[in-house]
PDB file of C-alpha atoms in Angstrom:
ATOM      1  CA  MET A   1       1.885 -19.707  -3.863  1.00 92.00           C
ATOM      2  CA  LYS A   2       2.343 -18.146  -6.896  1.00 94.00           C
ATOM      3  CA  ILE A   3       2.382 -14.046  -6.274  1.00 97.00           C
ATOM      4  CA  LYS A   4       1.262 -12.565  -9.442  1.00 97.00           C
ATOM      5  CA  GLY A   5       1.771  -8.301  -8.275  1.00 98.00           C
ATOM      6  CA  ILE A   6      -0.165  -5.642  -6.195  1.00 98.00           C
ATOM      7  CA  GLU A   7      -3.685  -5.928  -7.219  1.00 98.00           C
ATOM      8  CA  HIS A   8      -4.907  -2.654  -5.394  1.00 98.00           C
ATOM      9  CA  ILE A   9      -3.798  -0.722  -2.201  1.00 98.00           C
ATOM     10  CA  GLY A  10      -7.469   0.062  -0.103  1.00 98.00           C
ATOM     11  CA  ILE A  11      -7.425   3.074   1.817  1.00 98.00           C
ATOM     12  CA  ALA A  12      -9.814   3.726   4.318  1.00 98.00           C
ATOM     13  CA  VAL A  13     -11.337   7.335   3.559  1.00 98.00           C
ATOM     14  CA  ASN A  14     -13.815   9.654   5.997  1.00 97.00           C
ATOM     15  CA  SER A  15     -15.865  10.750   2.648  1.00 97.00           C
ATOM     16  CA  LEU A  16     -15.532   9.995  -0.858  1.00 97.00           C
ATOM     17  CA  ALA A  17     -17.161  13.180  -2.154  1.00 97.00           C
ATOM     18  CA  GLU A  18     -14.261  14.636   0.025  1.00 96.00           C
ATOM     19  CA  ASP A  19     -11.339  12.307  -0.270  1.00 97.00           C
ATOM     20  CA  ALA A  20     -11.351  11.461  -3.949  1.00 97.00           C
ATOM     21  CA  PRO A  21     -11.095  14.546  -5.918  1.00 97.00           C
ATOM     22  CA  PHE A  22      -6.961  14.283  -4.519  1.00 98.00           C
ATOM     23  CA  TRP A  23      -6.633  10.426  -6.393  1.00 98.00           C
ATOM     24  CA  LYS A  24      -8.813  11.562  -9.247  1.00 97.00           C
ATOM     25  CA  HIS A  25      -7.806  15.253 -10.540  1.00 96.00           C
ATOM     26  CA  ILE A  26      -4.790  15.908  -8.640  1.00 97.00           C
ATOM     27  CA  LEU A  27      -2.694  12.543  -9.021  1.00 97.00           C
ATOM     28  CA  GLY A  28      -4.742  12.085 -12.564  1.00 97.00           C
ATOM     29  CA  LEU A  29      -5.232   8.520 -11.759  1.00 98.00           C
ATOM     30  CA  ASP A  30      -7.976   7.084 -14.085  1.00 97.00           C
ATOM     31  CA  HIS A  31     -11.620   6.048 -12.485  1.00 97.00           C
ATOM     32  CA  THR A  32     -12.293   2.766 -13.458  1.00 96.00           C
ATOM     33  CA  GLY A  33     -15.706   1.963 -11.002  1.00 95.00           C
ATOM     34  CA  THR A  34     -17.316   2.415  -8.149  1.00 96.00           C
ATOM     35  CA  GLU A  35     -19.234  -0.543  -6.738  1.00 94.00           C
ATOM     36  CA  THR A  36     -20.759  -1.156  -2.899  1.00 93.00           C
ATOM     37  CA  VAL A  37     -19.650  -4.660  -1.582  1.00 86.00           C
ATOM     38  CA  ASP A  38     -22.617  -5.304   0.976  1.00 85.00           C
ATOM     39  CA  SER A  39     -20.670  -8.147   2.714  1.00 80.00           C
ATOM     40  CA  GLU A  40     -18.213  -5.920   4.172  1.00 84.00           C
ATOM     41  CA  LYS A  41     -20.764  -2.418   4.548  1.00 93.00           C
ATOM     42  CA  VAL A  42     -18.594  -0.781   2.252  1.00 95.00           C
ATOM     43  CA  THR A  43     -18.985   1.620  -1.238  1.00 96.00           C
ATOM     44  CA  THR A  44     -15.381   1.232  -3.461  1.00 96.00           C
ATOM     45  CA  ASP A  45     -14.062   4.027  -5.830  1.00 97.00           C
ATOM     46  CA  ILE A  46     -11.702   1.848  -8.094  1.00 97.00           C
ATOM     47  CA  TYR A  47      -8.582   3.941  -9.355  1.00 98.00           C
ATOM     48  CA  ASP A  48      -5.663   2.298 -11.862  1.00 97.00           C
ATOM     49  CA  THR A  49      -2.730   3.581 -11.741  1.00 97.00           C
ATOM     50  CA  GLY A  50      -1.499   1.453 -14.692  1.00 95.00           C
ATOM     51  CA  ARG A  51       0.445  -0.927 -12.322  1.00 96.00           C
ATOM     52  CA  GLY A  52      -1.715  -2.028  -9.697  1.00 97.00           C
ATOM     53  CA  LYS A  53      -5.387  -0.232  -8.452  1.00 98.00           C
ATOM     54  CA  ILE A  54      -6.197   2.066  -5.864  1.00 98.00           C
ATOM     55  CA  GLU A  55      -9.254   1.666  -3.943  1.00 97.00           C
ATOM     56  CA  LEU A  56     -10.868   4.242  -1.689  1.00 98.00           C
ATOM     57  CA  LEU A  57     -13.490   2.727   1.135  1.00 98.00           C
ATOM     58  CA  GLU A  58     -15.774   4.411   2.504  1.00 98.00           C
ATOM     59  CA  ALA A  59     -18.231   2.876   4.789  1.00 98.00           C
ATOM     60  CA  MET A  60     -21.693   2.558   4.561  1.00 96.00           C
ATOM     61  CA  SER A  61     -22.923   2.233   8.582  1.00 95.00           C
ATOM     62  CA  ASN A  62     -21.636   2.621  11.658  1.00 94.00           C
ATOM     63  CA  ASP A  63     -20.745  -1.225  12.445  1.00 94.00           C
ATOM     64  CA  SER A  64     -18.650  -1.630   8.800  1.00 95.00           C
ATOM     65  CA  THR A  65     -15.442  -2.488   9.217  1.00 93.00           C
ATOM     66  CA  ILE A  66     -14.245   1.035   7.684  1.00 97.00           C
ATOM     67  CA  ALA A  67     -15.929   3.080  10.043  1.00 97.00           C
ATOM     68  CA  LYS A  68     -13.953   0.864  12.908  1.00 96.00           C
ATOM     69  CA  TYR A  69     -10.575   0.972  11.332  1.00 96.00           C
ATOM     70  CA  ILE A  70     -11.061   4.849  11.145  1.00 97.00           C
ATOM     71  CA  ASP A  71     -12.798   5.599  14.385  1.00 96.00           C
ATOM     72  CA  LYS A  72      -9.885   3.482  16.088  1.00 94.00           C
ATOM     73  CA  ARG A  73      -6.399   3.984  13.599  1.00 93.00           C
ATOM     74  CA  GLY A  74      -7.810   7.483  11.580  1.00 95.00           C
ATOM     75  CA  ALA A  75      -8.596   7.792   7.590  1.00 97.00           C
ATOM     76  CA  GLY A  76      -5.137   5.951   5.950  1.00 97.00           C
ATOM     77  CA  VAL A  77      -4.119   2.677   4.008  1.00 98.00           C
ATOM     78  CA  HIS A  78      -6.467  -0.740   5.326  1.00 98.00           C
ATOM     79  CA  HIS A  79      -4.755  -3.394   3.907  1.00 98.00           C
ATOM     80  CA  ILE A  80      -2.820  -4.210   0.588  1.00 98.00           C
ATOM     81  CA  CYS A  81      -4.023  -6.911  -1.960  1.00 98.00           C
ATOM     82  CA  PHE A  82      -1.913  -8.824  -3.740  1.00 98.00           C
ATOM     83  CA  GLU A  83      -3.074 -11.007  -6.682  1.00 98.00           C
ATOM     84  CA  VAL A  84      -2.857 -14.957  -6.956  1.00 98.00           C
ATOM     85  CA  ASP A  85      -3.008 -17.902  -9.135  1.00 97.00           C
ATOM     86  CA  ASP A  86      -5.249 -19.838  -6.967  1.00 97.00           C
ATOM     87  CA  ILE A  87      -6.898 -18.997  -4.095  1.00 98.00           C
ATOM     88  CA  HIS A  88      -7.752 -22.010  -2.286  1.00 98.00           C
ATOM     89  CA  LYS A  89      -4.118 -23.619  -2.822  1.00 97.00           C
ATOM     90  CA  ALA A  90      -2.790 -20.640  -1.209  1.00 98.00           C
ATOM     91  CA  ILE A  91      -4.989 -20.924   1.739  1.00 98.00           C
ATOM     92  CA  ILE A  92      -4.030 -24.878   2.173  1.00 97.00           C
ATOM     93  CA  GLU A  93      -0.276 -23.222   2.217  1.00 97.00           C
ATOM     94  CA  LEU A  94      -0.863 -20.855   4.819  1.00 98.00           C
ATOM     95  CA  LYS A  95      -2.341 -23.211   7.366  1.00 97.00           C
ATOM     96  CA  GLU A  96       0.159 -25.275   6.931  1.00 97.00           C
ATOM     97  CA  ASN A  97       1.912 -22.798   7.868  1.00 97.00           C
ATOM     98  CA  ASN A  98       0.290 -21.135  10.689  1.00 96.00           C
ATOM     99  CA  ILE A  99      -0.630 -18.306   9.562  1.00 98.00           C
ATOM    100  CA  THR A 100      -3.884 -17.068  10.515  1.00 97.00           C
ATOM    101  CA  VAL A 101      -6.409 -16.455   7.580  1.00 98.00           C
ATOM    102  CA  ILE A 102      -9.684 -14.469   8.203  1.00 96.00           C
ATOM    103  CA  TYR A 103     -11.552 -16.878   5.425  1.00 96.00           C
ATOM    104  CA  ASN A 104     -11.138 -20.593   5.358  1.00 96.00           C
ATOM    105  CA  GLU A 105     -13.453 -20.404   2.502  1.00 97.00           C
ATOM    106  CA  PRO A 106     -12.717 -17.145  -0.070  1.00 97.00           C
ATOM    107  CA  LYS A 107     -15.801 -14.915  -0.361  1.00 93.00           C
ATOM    108  CA  VAL A 108     -16.638 -12.701  -3.501  1.00 91.00           C
ATOM    109  CA  GLY A 109     -14.989  -9.319  -3.300  1.00 86.00           C
ATOM    110  CA  ALA A 110     -14.468  -6.608  -5.228  1.00 82.00           C
ATOM    111  CA  GLU A 111     -15.037  -6.863  -9.066  1.00 86.00           C
ATOM    112  CA  GLY A 112     -15.712 -10.477  -8.779  1.00 90.00           C
ATOM    113  CA  TYR A 113     -12.456 -11.280  -7.404  1.00 94.00           C
ATOM    114  CA  LEU A 114     -12.152 -14.421  -5.051  1.00 96.00           C
ATOM    115  CA  VAL A 115     -10.427 -13.136  -1.705  1.00 96.00           C
ATOM    116  CA  THR A 116      -9.196 -14.201   1.803  1.00 97.00           C
ATOM    117  CA  PHE A 117      -7.258 -11.833   4.193  1.00 97.00           C
ATOM    118  CA  ILE A 118      -4.572 -12.424   6.320  1.00 98.00           C
ATOM    119  CA  HIS A 119      -4.267 -11.243   9.766  1.00 97.00           C
ATOM    120  CA  PRO A 120      -2.110  -8.553  10.279  1.00 97.00           C
ATOM    121  CA  LYS A 121      -0.492 -10.167  13.594  1.00 96.00           C
ATOM    122  CA  SER A 122       1.049 -12.853  11.401  1.00 97.00           C
ATOM    123  CA  THR A 123       2.730 -10.376   9.004  1.00 97.00           C
ATOM    124  CA  GLY A 124       3.954  -7.695  11.138  1.00 95.00           C
ATOM    125  CA  GLY A 125       1.152  -5.215  11.420  1.00 96.00           C
ATOM    126  CA  VAL A 126      -0.298  -5.055   8.025  1.00 98.00           C
ATOM    127  CA  LEU A 127      -3.901  -6.520   6.849  1.00 98.00           C
ATOM    128  CA  VAL A 128      -3.063  -8.312   3.491  1.00 98.00           C
ATOM    129  CA  GLU A 129      -5.642  -9.719   1.315  1.00 98.00           C
ATOM    130  CA  LEU A 130      -5.195 -12.410  -1.305  1.00 98.00           C
ATOM    131  CA  ALA A 131      -7.193 -12.512  -4.598  1.00 98.00           C
ATOM    132  CA  GLN A 132      -7.731 -14.414  -7.492  1.00 98.00           C
ATOM    133  CA  ARG A 133      -8.787 -12.988 -11.020  1.00 96.00           C
ATOM    134  CA  PRO A 134     -12.475 -14.161 -11.813  1.00 91.00           C
TER     135      PRO A 134
ATOM    136  CA  MET B   1       1.712  15.017 -13.662  1.00 91.00           C
ATOM    137  CA  LYS B   2       1.806  11.261 -15.588  1.00 94.00           C
ATOM    138  CA  ILE B   3       1.551   8.507 -12.781  1.00 97.00           C
ATOM    139  CA  LYS B   4       3.323   5.113 -14.045  1.00 97.00           C
ATOM    140  CA  GLY B   5       2.078   2.495 -11.255  1.00 98.00           C
ATOM    141  CA  ILE B   6       2.441   1.783  -7.907  1.00 98.00           C
ATOM    142  CA  GLU B   7       6.226   1.451  -7.121  1.00 98.00           C
ATOM    143  CA  HIS B   8       6.093   0.361  -4.058  1.00 98.00           C
ATOM    144  CA  ILE B   9       4.375   0.045  -0.767  1.00 98.00           C
ATOM    145  CA  GLY B  10       6.569   1.154   2.263  1.00 98.00           C
ATOM    146  CA  ILE B  11       6.360  -1.169   5.450  1.00 98.00           C
ATOM    147  CA  ALA B  12       7.181  -0.049   8.707  1.00 98.00           C
ATOM    148  CA  VAL B  13       9.232  -3.003  10.308  1.00 98.00           C
ATOM    149  CA  ASN B  14       9.904  -3.622  13.978  1.00 97.00           C
ATOM    150  CA  SER B  15      12.662  -6.299  12.910  1.00 97.00           C
ATOM    151  CA  LEU B  16      13.714  -7.000   9.202  1.00 97.00           C
ATOM    152  CA  ALA B  17      15.133 -10.556  11.237  1.00 97.00           C
ATOM    153  CA  GLU B  18      11.946 -11.500  12.915  1.00 96.00           C
ATOM    154  CA  ASP B  19       9.268  -9.710   9.975  1.00 97.00           C
ATOM    155  CA  ALA B  20      11.224 -10.288   6.462  1.00 97.00           C
ATOM    156  CA  PRO B  21      10.502 -14.028   6.611  1.00 97.00           C
ATOM    157  CA  PHE B  22       7.033 -13.962   6.126  1.00 98.00           C
ATOM    158  CA  TRP B  23       7.326 -11.629   3.026  1.00 98.00           C
ATOM    159  CA  LYS B  24      10.352 -13.871   1.594  1.00 97.00           C
ATOM    160  CA  HIS B  25       9.309 -17.301   2.872  1.00 96.00           C
ATOM    161  CA  ILE B  26       5.543 -17.471   2.800  1.00 97.00           C
ATOM    162  CA  LEU B  27       4.419 -15.072   0.447  1.00 97.00           C
ATOM    163  CA  GLY B  28       7.405 -16.291  -1.260  1.00 97.00           C
ATOM    164  CA  LEU B  29       8.433 -12.937  -2.626  1.00 98.00           C
ATOM    165  CA  ASP B  30      11.522 -12.196  -4.918  1.00 97.00           C
ATOM    166  CA  HIS B  31      14.266 -10.411  -2.335  1.00 97.00           C
ATOM    167  CA  THR B  32      15.968  -7.740  -5.242  1.00 96.00           C
ATOM    168  CA  GLY B  33      18.434  -5.935  -2.142  1.00 95.00           C
ATOM    169  CA  THR B  34      19.204  -4.310   0.555  1.00 96.00           C
ATOM    170  CA  GLU B  35      20.038  -1.398   1.179  1.00 94.00           C
ATOM    171  CA  THR B  36      20.722   2.018   3.899  1.00 93.00           C
ATOM    172  CA  VAL B  37      19.233   4.673   3.297  1.00 86.00           C
ATOM    173  CA  ASP B  38      21.057   7.312   5.636  1.00 85.00           C
ATOM    174  CA  SER B  39      19.597  10.391   5.419  1.00 80.00           C
ATOM    175  CA  GLU B  40      16.245   8.773   6.274  1.00 84.00           C
ATOM    176  CA  LYS B  41      18.394   6.387   8.592  1.00 93.00           C
ATOM    177  CA  VAL B  42      16.636   3.302   7.660  1.00 95.00           C
ATOM    178  CA  THR B  43      17.745  -0.300   6.677  1.00 96.00           C
ATOM    179  CA  THR B  44      15.384  -1.652   3.469  1.00 96.00           C
ATOM    180  CA  ASP B  45      14.687  -4.553   2.699  1.00 97.00           C
ATOM    181  CA  ILE B  46      13.215  -4.545  -1.022  1.00 97.00           C
ATOM    182  CA  TYR B  47      10.884  -7.749  -3.020  1.00 98.00           C
ATOM    183  CA  ASP B  48       9.491  -7.737  -6.052  1.00 97.00           C
ATOM    184  CA  THR B  49       6.167  -8.805  -6.271  1.00 97.00           C
ATOM    185  CA  GLY B  50       5.917  -8.516 -10.517  1.00 95.00           C
ATOM    186  CA  ARG B  51       3.640  -5.447 -10.145  1.00 96.00           C
ATOM    187  CA  GLY B  52       4.976  -3.005  -8.016  1.00 97.00           C
ATOM    188  CA  LYS B  53       7.891  -3.834  -4.696  1.00 98.00           C
ATOM    189  CA  ILE B  54       6.872  -4.163  -1.269  1.00 98.00           C
ATOM    190  CA  GLU B  55       9.730  -2.139   0.653  1.00 97.00           C
ATOM    191  CA  LEU B  56      10.196  -3.324   4.569  1.00 98.00           C
ATOM    192  CA  LEU B  57      11.842  -0.342   6.541  1.00 98.00           C
ATOM    193  CA  GLU B  58      13.626  -0.927  10.000  1.00 98.00           C
ATOM    194  CA  ALA B  59      14.585   2.106  11.744  1.00 98.00           C
ATOM    195  CA  MET B  60      18.757   2.272  11.959  1.00 96.00           C
ATOM    196  CA  SER B  61      18.431   4.644  15.204  1.00 95.00           C
ATOM    197  CA  ASN B  62      15.964   5.701  17.714  1.00 94.00           C
ATOM    198  CA  ASP B  63      15.394   9.323  15.992  1.00 94.00           C
ATOM    199  CA  SER B  64      14.341   7.459  12.649  1.00 95.00           C
ATOM    200  CA  THR B  65      11.401   8.587  11.138  1.00 93.00           C
ATOM    201  CA  ILE B  66      10.421   5.396  10.563  1.00 97.00           C
ATOM    202  CA  ALA B  67      11.030   4.307  14.782  1.00 97.00           C
ATOM    203  CA  LYS B  68       9.189   7.924  15.310  1.00 96.00           C
ATOM    204  CA  TYR B  69       6.279   6.136  13.457  1.00 96.00           C
ATOM    205  CA  ILE B  70       6.450   2.756  14.999  1.00 97.00           C
ATOM    206  CA  ASP B  71       6.200   4.803  18.283  1.00 96.00           C
ATOM    207  CA  LYS B  72       3.156   6.283  17.788  1.00 94.00           C
ATOM    208  CA  ARG B  73       1.489   4.454  15.372  1.00 93.00           C
ATOM    209  CA  GLY B  74       2.556   0.598  15.437  1.00 95.00           C
ATOM    210  CA  ALA B  75       4.227  -1.334  12.527  1.00 97.00           C
ATOM    211  CA  GLY B  76       2.257  -1.255   9.127  1.00 97.00           C
ATOM    212  CA  VAL B  77       2.389   0.084   6.393  1.00 98.00           C
ATOM    213  CA  HIS B  78       3.894   3.431   6.103  1.00 98.00           C
ATOM    214  CA  HIS B  79       3.723   4.962   2.626  1.00 98.00           C
ATOM    215  CA  ILE B  80       3.239   4.263  -0.539  1.00 98.00           C
ATOM    216  CA  CYS B  81       5.030   4.980  -3.505  1.00 98.00           C
ATOM    217  CA  PHE B  82       4.139   5.994  -7.531  1.00 98.00           C
ATOM    218  CA  GLU B  83       6.430   6.182 -10.432  1.00 98.00           C
ATOM    219  CA  VAL B  84       6.255   9.600 -12.264  1.00 98.00           C
ATOM    220  CA  ASP B  85       7.606  10.220 -15.427  1.00 97.00           C
ATOM    221  CA  ASP B  86       8.868  13.847 -14.352  1.00 97.00           C
ATOM    222  CA  ILE B  87       9.332  14.566 -10.505  1.00 98.00           C
ATOM    223  CA  HIS B  88      10.404  18.257 -11.324  1.00 98.00           C
ATOM    224  CA  LYS B  89       6.782  18.687 -13.057  1.00 97.00           C
ATOM    225  CA  ALA B  90       4.843  16.768 -10.749  1.00 98.00           C
ATOM    226  CA  ILE B  91       6.464  18.973  -7.713  1.00 98.00           C
ATOM    227  CA  ILE B  92       5.635  22.281  -9.623  1.00 97.00           C
ATOM    228  CA  GLU B  93       1.842  20.830 -10.391  1.00 97.00           C
ATOM    229  CA  LEU B  94       1.109  20.184  -6.558  1.00 98.00           C
ATOM    230  CA  LYS B  95       2.315  23.130  -5.966  1.00 97.00           C
ATOM    231  CA  GLU B  96       0.419  25.397  -7.661  1.00 97.00           C
ATOM    232  CA  ASN B  97      -2.757  23.181  -6.618  1.00 97.00           C
ATOM    233  CA  ASN B  98      -1.701  23.653  -2.749  1.00 96.00           C
ATOM    234  CA  ILE B  99      -0.806  20.382  -1.994  1.00 98.00           C
ATOM    235  CA  THR B 100       1.802  20.237   1.222  1.00 97.00           C
ATOM    236  CA  VAL B 101       4.765  18.798  -0.508  1.00 98.00           C
ATOM    237  CA  ILE B 102       8.466  18.129   1.957  1.00 96.00           C
ATOM    238  CA  TYR B 103      10.755  17.984  -0.155  1.00 96.00           C
ATOM    239  CA  ASN B 104      10.539  20.821  -2.547  1.00 96.00           C
ATOM    240  CA  GLU B 105      13.574  19.695  -4.604  1.00 97.00           C
ATOM    241  CA  PRO B 106      13.643  16.531  -5.001  1.00 97.00           C
ATOM    242  CA  LYS B 107      16.441  13.651  -2.866  1.00 93.00           C
ATOM    243  CA  VAL B 108      17.956  10.820  -4.224  1.00 91.00           C
ATOM    244  CA  GLY B 109      16.156   7.534  -2.524  1.00 86.00           C
ATOM    245  CA  ALA B 110      15.970   3.847  -2.163  1.00 82.00           C
ATOM    246  CA  GLU B 111      17.852   2.589  -5.690  1.00 86.00           C
ATOM    247  CA  GLY B 112      18.957   6.231  -6.661  1.00 90.00           C
ATOM    248  CA  TYR B 113      15.207   7.291  -7.424  1.00 94.00           C
ATOM    249  CA  LEU B 114      14.644  10.995  -7.266  1.00 96.00           C
ATOM    250  CA  VAL B 115      12.091  11.170  -4.718  1.00 96.00           C
ATOM    251  CA  THR B 116       9.479  13.904  -2.858  1.00 97.00           C
ATOM    252  CA  PHE B 117       6.750  12.988  -0.224  1.00 97.00           C
ATOM    253  CA  ILE B 118       3.234  13.991  -0.136  1.00 98.00           C
ATOM    254  CA  HIS B 119       2.018  15.119   3.663  1.00 97.00           C
ATOM    255  CA  PRO B 120      -0.617  13.175   4.573  1.00 97.00           C
ATOM    256  CA  LYS B 121      -2.920  16.333   5.502  1.00 96.00           C
ATOM    257  CA  SER B 122      -3.290  16.899   1.538  1.00 97.00           C
ATOM    258  CA  THR B 123      -4.518  12.925   0.870  1.00 97.00           C
ATOM    259  CA  GLY B 124      -6.926  11.935   3.412  1.00 95.00           C
ATOM    260  CA  GLY B 125      -4.347  10.076   5.733  1.00 96.00           C
ATOM    261  CA  VAL B 126      -2.033   8.434   3.688  1.00 98.00           C
ATOM    262  CA  LEU B 127       1.699   9.235   3.517  1.00 98.00           C
ATOM    263  CA  VAL B 128       2.398   9.040  -0.444  1.00 98.00           C
ATOM    264  CA  GLU B 129       5.730   9.458  -1.956  1.00 98.00           C
ATOM    265  CA  LEU B 130       6.570  10.543  -5.458  1.00 98.00           C
ATOM    266  CA  ALA B 131       9.574   8.963  -7.330  1.00 98.00           C
ATOM    267  CA  GLN B 132      11.476   9.183 -11.079  1.00 98.00           C
ATOM    268  CA  ARG B 133      13.364   6.496 -12.216  1.00 96.00           C
ATOM    269  CA  PRO B 134      17.089   7.177 -12.168  1.00 92.00           C
TER     270      PRO B 134
END
């Protein structure tokens, strides 16, 4: 598979209202959008660093994966995402190598990217997202 | 301060021998170097994604910050690093904003970068490194 770079770092936050100001006003990152991803029950606030994005993730309900993550591990880095040229090809390659892929068929994620995730048990503890630009 | 992009994502691993193959051979990232950072008691294996690096961090001894991190939280993302244009100016600005900076004087980190860290209590749970290119 061809990795084209770090697309974003996904950060689970307790509250966008309380936690976004650090990224926006202290680091001075460029806020490029806010959207809800209903399939994941999250609101995501997106910042461009110039080389990769920061996505702050706030749970929309208690059964969101982000709420569950914060209950278990606390707020912090939830996943890292790489841009790939061809997500379908990447999934086939990963499965051939016995890597545990969470969605065998890519889903539509934030900003319309086609995405899947690699389970942390296959990566040494990191939830890795792969995303193909729409 | 001026953030120039994501410089790298630092990942605490149990063993480079066991964990590096995923990043190197499955994701196919370009391995650009291995070095020891004696001040942090870590061996770091550096990969270029094309847009930001991945740094795998293995403890050199049990009292390394990485060993302590893994004991407490398990292997996974340890910190994220942004490149800044002027680290001294960034530290002054952060302190003026009551942000907890770990090194008031920058240290020399991997690849000769001048670095400091922002404490997770000031960021919403993420250990953030700032680094100025040497």
